[in-house]
Coordinates of C-alpha atoms in Angstrom, one line a residue:
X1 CA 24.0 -86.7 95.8
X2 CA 25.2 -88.7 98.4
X3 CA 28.7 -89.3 96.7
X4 CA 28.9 -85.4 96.8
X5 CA 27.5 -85.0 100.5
X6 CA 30.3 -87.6 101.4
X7 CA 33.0 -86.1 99.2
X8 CA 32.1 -82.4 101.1
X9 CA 32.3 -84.4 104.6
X10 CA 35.2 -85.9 104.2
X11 CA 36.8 -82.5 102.3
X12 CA 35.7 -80.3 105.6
X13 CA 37.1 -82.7 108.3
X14 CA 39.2 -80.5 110.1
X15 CA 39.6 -77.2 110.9
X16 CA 36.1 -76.2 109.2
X17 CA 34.4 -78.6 110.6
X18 CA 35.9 -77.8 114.4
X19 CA 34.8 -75.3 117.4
X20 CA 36.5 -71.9 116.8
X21 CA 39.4 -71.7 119.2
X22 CA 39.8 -75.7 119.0
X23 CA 42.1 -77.7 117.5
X24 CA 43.4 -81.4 117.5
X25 CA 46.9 -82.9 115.6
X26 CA 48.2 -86.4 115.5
X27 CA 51.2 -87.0 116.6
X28 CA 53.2 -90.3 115.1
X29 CA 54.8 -92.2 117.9
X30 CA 55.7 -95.5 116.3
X31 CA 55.8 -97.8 113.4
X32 CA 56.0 -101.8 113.1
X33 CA 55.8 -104.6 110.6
X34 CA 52.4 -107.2 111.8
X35 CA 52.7 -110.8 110.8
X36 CA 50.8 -110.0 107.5
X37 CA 53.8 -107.6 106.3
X38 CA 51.5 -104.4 106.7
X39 CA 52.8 -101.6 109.0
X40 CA 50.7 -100.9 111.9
X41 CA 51.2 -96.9 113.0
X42 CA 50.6 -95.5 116.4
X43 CA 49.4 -92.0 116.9
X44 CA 48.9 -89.5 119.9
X45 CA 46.4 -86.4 119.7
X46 CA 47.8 -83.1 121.2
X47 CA 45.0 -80.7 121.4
X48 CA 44.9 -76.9 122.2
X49 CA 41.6 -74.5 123.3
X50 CA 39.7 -77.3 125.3
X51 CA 39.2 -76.8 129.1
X52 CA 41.7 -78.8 131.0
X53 CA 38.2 -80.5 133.1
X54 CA 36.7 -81.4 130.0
X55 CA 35.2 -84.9 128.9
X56 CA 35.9 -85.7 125.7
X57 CA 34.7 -88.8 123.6
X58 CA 37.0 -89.9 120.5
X59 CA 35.6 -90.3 117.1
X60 CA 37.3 -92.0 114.4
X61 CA 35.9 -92.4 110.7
X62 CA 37.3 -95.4 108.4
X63 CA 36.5 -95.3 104.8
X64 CA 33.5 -97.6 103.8
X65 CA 31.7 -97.3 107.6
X66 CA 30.0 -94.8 109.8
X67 CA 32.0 -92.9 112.4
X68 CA 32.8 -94.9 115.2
X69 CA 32.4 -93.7 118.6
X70 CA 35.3 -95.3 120.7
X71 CA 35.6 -94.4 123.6
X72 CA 35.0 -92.0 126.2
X73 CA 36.6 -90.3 129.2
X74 CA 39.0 -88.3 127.8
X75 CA 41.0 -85.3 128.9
X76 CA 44.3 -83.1 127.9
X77 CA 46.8 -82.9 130.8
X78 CA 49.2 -79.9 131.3
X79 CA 51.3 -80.3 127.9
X80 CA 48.2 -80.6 125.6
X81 CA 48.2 -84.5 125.3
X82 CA 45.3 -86.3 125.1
X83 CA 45.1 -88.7 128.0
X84 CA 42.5 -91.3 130.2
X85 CA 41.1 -89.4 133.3
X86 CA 40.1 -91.8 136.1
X87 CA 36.6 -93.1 135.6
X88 CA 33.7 -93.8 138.4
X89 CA 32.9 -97.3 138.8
X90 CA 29.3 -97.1 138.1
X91 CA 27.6 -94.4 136.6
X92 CA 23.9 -93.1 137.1
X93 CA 20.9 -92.7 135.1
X94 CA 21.4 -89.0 134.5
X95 CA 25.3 -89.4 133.7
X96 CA 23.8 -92.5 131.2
X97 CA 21.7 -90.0 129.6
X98 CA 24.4 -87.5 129.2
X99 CA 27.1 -89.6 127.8
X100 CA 23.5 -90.9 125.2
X101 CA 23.4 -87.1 124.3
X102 CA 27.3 -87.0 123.7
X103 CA 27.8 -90.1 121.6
X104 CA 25.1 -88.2 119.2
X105 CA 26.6 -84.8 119.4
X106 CA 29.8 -87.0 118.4
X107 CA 28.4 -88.4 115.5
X108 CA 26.6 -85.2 114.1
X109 CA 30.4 -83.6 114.1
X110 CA 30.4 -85.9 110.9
X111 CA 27.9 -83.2 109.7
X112 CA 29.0 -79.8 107.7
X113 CA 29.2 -76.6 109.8
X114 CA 27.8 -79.6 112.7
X115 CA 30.4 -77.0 115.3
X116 CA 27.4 -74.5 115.9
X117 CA 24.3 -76.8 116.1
X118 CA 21.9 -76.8 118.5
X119 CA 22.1 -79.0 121.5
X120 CA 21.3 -82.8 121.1
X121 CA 18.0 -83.6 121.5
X122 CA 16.6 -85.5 124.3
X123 CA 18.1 -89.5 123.8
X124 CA 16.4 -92.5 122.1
X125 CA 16.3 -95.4 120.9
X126 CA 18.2 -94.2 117.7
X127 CA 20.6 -92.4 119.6
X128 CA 23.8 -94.5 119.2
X129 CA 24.9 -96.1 122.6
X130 CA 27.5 -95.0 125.4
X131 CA 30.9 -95.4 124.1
X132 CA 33.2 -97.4 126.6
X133 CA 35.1 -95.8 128.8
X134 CA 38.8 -95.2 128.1
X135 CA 39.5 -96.6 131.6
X136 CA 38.6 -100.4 130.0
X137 CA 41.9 -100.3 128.4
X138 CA 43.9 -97.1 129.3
X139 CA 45.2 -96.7 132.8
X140 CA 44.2 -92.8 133.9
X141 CA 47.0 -90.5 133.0
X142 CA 48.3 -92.3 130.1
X143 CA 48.4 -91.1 126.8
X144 CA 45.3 -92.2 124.2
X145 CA 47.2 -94.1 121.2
X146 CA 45.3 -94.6 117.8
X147 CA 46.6 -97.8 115.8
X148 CA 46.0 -98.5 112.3
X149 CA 47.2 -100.0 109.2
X150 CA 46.1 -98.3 106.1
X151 CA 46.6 -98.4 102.1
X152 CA 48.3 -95.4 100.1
X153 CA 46.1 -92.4 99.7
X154 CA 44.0 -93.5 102.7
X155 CA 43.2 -90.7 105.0
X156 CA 43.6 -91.5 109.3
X157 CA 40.1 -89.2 110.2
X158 CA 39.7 -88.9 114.1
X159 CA 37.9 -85.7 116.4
X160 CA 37.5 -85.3 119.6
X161 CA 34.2 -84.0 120.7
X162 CA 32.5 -83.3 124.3
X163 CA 29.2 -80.9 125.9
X164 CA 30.1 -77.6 127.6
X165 CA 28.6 -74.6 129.1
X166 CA 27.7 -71.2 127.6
X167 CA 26.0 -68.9 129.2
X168 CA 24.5 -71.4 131.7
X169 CA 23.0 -73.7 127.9
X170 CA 24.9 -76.6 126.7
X171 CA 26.6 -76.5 123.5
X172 CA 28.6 -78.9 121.6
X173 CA 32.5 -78.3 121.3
X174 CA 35.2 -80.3 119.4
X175 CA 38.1 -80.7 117.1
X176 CA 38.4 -82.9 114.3
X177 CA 42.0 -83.5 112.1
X178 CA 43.0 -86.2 109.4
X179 CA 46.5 -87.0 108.4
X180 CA 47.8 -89.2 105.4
X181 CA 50.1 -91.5 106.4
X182 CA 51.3 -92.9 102.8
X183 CA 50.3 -90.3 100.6
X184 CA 49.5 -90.7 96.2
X185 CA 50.7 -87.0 95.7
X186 CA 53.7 -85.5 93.1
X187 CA 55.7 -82.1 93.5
X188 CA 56.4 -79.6 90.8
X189 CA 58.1 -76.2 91.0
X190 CA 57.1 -75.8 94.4
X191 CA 53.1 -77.1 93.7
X192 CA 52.1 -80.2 96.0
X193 CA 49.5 -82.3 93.7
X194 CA 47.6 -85.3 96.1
X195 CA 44.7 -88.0 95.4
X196 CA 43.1 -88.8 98.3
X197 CA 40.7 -91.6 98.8
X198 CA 37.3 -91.1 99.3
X199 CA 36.2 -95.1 99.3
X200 CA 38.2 -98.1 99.5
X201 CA 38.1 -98.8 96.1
X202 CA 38.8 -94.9 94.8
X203 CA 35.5 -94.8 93.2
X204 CA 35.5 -91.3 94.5
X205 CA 38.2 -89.4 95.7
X206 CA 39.6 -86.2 96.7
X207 CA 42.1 -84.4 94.5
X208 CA 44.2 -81.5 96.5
X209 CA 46.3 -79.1 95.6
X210 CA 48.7 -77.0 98.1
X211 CA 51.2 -74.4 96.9
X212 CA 49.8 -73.0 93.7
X213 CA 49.4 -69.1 93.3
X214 CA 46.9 -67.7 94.9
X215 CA 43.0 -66.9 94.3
X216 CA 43.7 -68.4 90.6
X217 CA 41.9 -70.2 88.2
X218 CA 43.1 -73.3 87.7
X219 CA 42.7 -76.2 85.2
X220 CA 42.7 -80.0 86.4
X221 CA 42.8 -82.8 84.0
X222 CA 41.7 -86.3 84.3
X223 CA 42.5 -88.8 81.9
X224 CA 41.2 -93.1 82.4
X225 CA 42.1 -95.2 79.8
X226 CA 42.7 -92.3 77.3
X227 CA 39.7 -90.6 78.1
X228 CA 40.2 -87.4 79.5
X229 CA 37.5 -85.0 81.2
X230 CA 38.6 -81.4 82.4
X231 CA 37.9 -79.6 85.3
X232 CA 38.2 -75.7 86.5
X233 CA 38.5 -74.7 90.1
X234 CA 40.2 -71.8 91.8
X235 CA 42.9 -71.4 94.8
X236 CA 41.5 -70.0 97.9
X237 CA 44.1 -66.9 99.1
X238 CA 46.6 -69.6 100.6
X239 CA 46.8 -71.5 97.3
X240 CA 45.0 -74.5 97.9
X241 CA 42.0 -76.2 96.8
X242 CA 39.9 -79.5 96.9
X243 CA 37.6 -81.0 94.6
X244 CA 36.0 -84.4 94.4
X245 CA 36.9 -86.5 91.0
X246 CA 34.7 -90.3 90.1
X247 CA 37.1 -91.7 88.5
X248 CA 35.4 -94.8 87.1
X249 CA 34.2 -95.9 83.2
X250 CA 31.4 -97.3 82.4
X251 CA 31.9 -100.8 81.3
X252 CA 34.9 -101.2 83.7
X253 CA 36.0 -102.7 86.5
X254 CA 39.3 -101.0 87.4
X255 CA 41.8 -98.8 85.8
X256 CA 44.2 -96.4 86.2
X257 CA 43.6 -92.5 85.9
X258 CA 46.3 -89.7 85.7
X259 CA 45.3 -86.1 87.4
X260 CA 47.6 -83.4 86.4
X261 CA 47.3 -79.5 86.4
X262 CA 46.9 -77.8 82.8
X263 CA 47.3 -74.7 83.4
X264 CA 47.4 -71.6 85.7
X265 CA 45.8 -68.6 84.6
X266 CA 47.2 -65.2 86.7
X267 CA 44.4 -62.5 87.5
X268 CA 43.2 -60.6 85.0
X269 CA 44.5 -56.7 85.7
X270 CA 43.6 -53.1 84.4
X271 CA 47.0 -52.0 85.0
X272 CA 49.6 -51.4 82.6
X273 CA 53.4 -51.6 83.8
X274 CA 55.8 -50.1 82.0
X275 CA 58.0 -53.1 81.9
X276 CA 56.4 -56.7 81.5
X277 CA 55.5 -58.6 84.5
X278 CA 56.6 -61.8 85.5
X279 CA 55.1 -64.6 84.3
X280 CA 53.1 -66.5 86.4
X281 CA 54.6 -69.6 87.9
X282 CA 53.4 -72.3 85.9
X283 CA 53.6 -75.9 87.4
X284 CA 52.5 -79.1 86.6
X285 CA 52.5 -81.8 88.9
X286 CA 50.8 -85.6 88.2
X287 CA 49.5 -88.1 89.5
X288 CA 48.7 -91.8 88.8
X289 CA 46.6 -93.8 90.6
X290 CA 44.6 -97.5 90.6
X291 CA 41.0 -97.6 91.2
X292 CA 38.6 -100.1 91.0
X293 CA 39.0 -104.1 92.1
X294 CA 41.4 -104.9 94.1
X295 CA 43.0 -101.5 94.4
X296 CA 42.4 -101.6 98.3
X297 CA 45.8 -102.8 99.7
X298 CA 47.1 -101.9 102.7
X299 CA 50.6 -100.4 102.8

């Protein structure tokens, strides 16, 4: 159960999980080699929908850990970038309180359909702490970055969440987006085919499919070490879908497992043309990917 309440967090991180009218992308500004060999990537967030005064604090969500609240203090300037506003140099008890109530509201985004909860209640001790300001290492103005080095399949997760105003009662508002910056994935006649990693060591991961024909049954095959196990889902009307896959065997420590589409099956229909119709695209993209010890590496 908690495998599958992780796999449905981490599959709704994004537009589902975001205040209607709000929205958040990452923008790639930069790529270099660390000491190590691993590439460290640098990201900006444009944003569109939030109010131009509003305080935002920045979530981000590695695999294997809790949401991180990491800073606070944020606002978009003018051309939708996500930048440091100037921050007091002391803040009160009440303003303590209310950046308590927004570090929670930040970490409950983490939560499905968390966009149209109730206000935060009153802070306590288990309410996580203030994030720092952006201020400590941002001068007001400039643009937040987000640097990270990550392994193949490894999703960047980040949101942007803050308290507003409706009809004079606070309520949470806030974006969340995720990119890939190395993606596992394989094209096919048009199909996009990608494994996504759930945990570090792909013990669970996410299996998504883009480009497939529409509101169709589909059938996904997983085969480890020559066992294979089939599964059926169905496109939503854009041709996508998402499912969570274990790809693990009992008795072992790490393998490789192939995912690959079996089949499309087109809509059933009443109707008889008079000439055959054509037949429905049929594509099979796969994919192969490590799991288990030591399949953690960063790119």
């Amino acid at each position: 159960m908690e495998i599958s309440r992780l796999a449905t967090m981490q599959a709704q991180w994004g537009p589902q999980s975001s205040t209607p009218g709000l929205s958040i992308e990452l923008k790639e500004v930069g790529r270099t080699k660390a000491a190590d060999g691993t590439t460290q990537i640098a990201w900006q967030i444009s944003g569109k929908g939030f109010p131009a005064d509003q305080k935002l604090v920045l979530i981000r969500w590695p695999l294997d850990a809790r949401p991180e609240n990491l800073m606070g203090g944020i606002q978009f300037d003018s051309q939708g970038t996500a930048v440091c506003a100037a921050a007091p140099a002391s803040a009160s008890g009440a303003e303590h309180e209310s950046g308590q109530a927004l570090a929670a509201a930040a970490a409950k985004l983490t939560q499905p359909g968390a966009a149209a909860a109730p206000p935060a209640p009153a802070p306590s001790k288990d309410v996580p702490p203030l994030p720092p300001s952006c201020a400590a290492a941002t001068k007001p103005g400039q643009p937040i970055e987000i640097r990270a080095a990550v392994a193949p399949g490894e999703a960047v997760r980040v949101a942007l969440v803050g308290d507003s105003q409706k009809d004079g009662k606070p309520v949470r508002m806030g974006a969340a987006a995720s990119l890939v910056p190395f993606p596992i994935e394989s094209k096919d006649k048009g199909c996009t085919l990608q494994v996504i990693r759930g945990m570090k060591n792909a013990a669970m991961v996410l299996v998504e499919g883009t480009g497939f024909p529409v509101s169709s049954p589909l059938k996904v095959d997983n085969v480890s070490d020559g066992q294979s196990r089939a599964f059926t889902v169905r496109t939503t009307p854009e041709g996508r879908f998402m499912m969570a896959s274990l790809p693990g065997l009992e008795g072992h420590e790490e393998g490789d497992t192939t995912v690959h589409i079996g089949g499309v099956d087109p809509a059933p229909s009443l109707k008889t043309p008079e000439a055959p119709a054509a037949a429905a695209p049929i594509c099979d993209p796969s994919v192969t990917f490590h799991w288990g010890k030591d399949s953690y590496k960063l790119q």
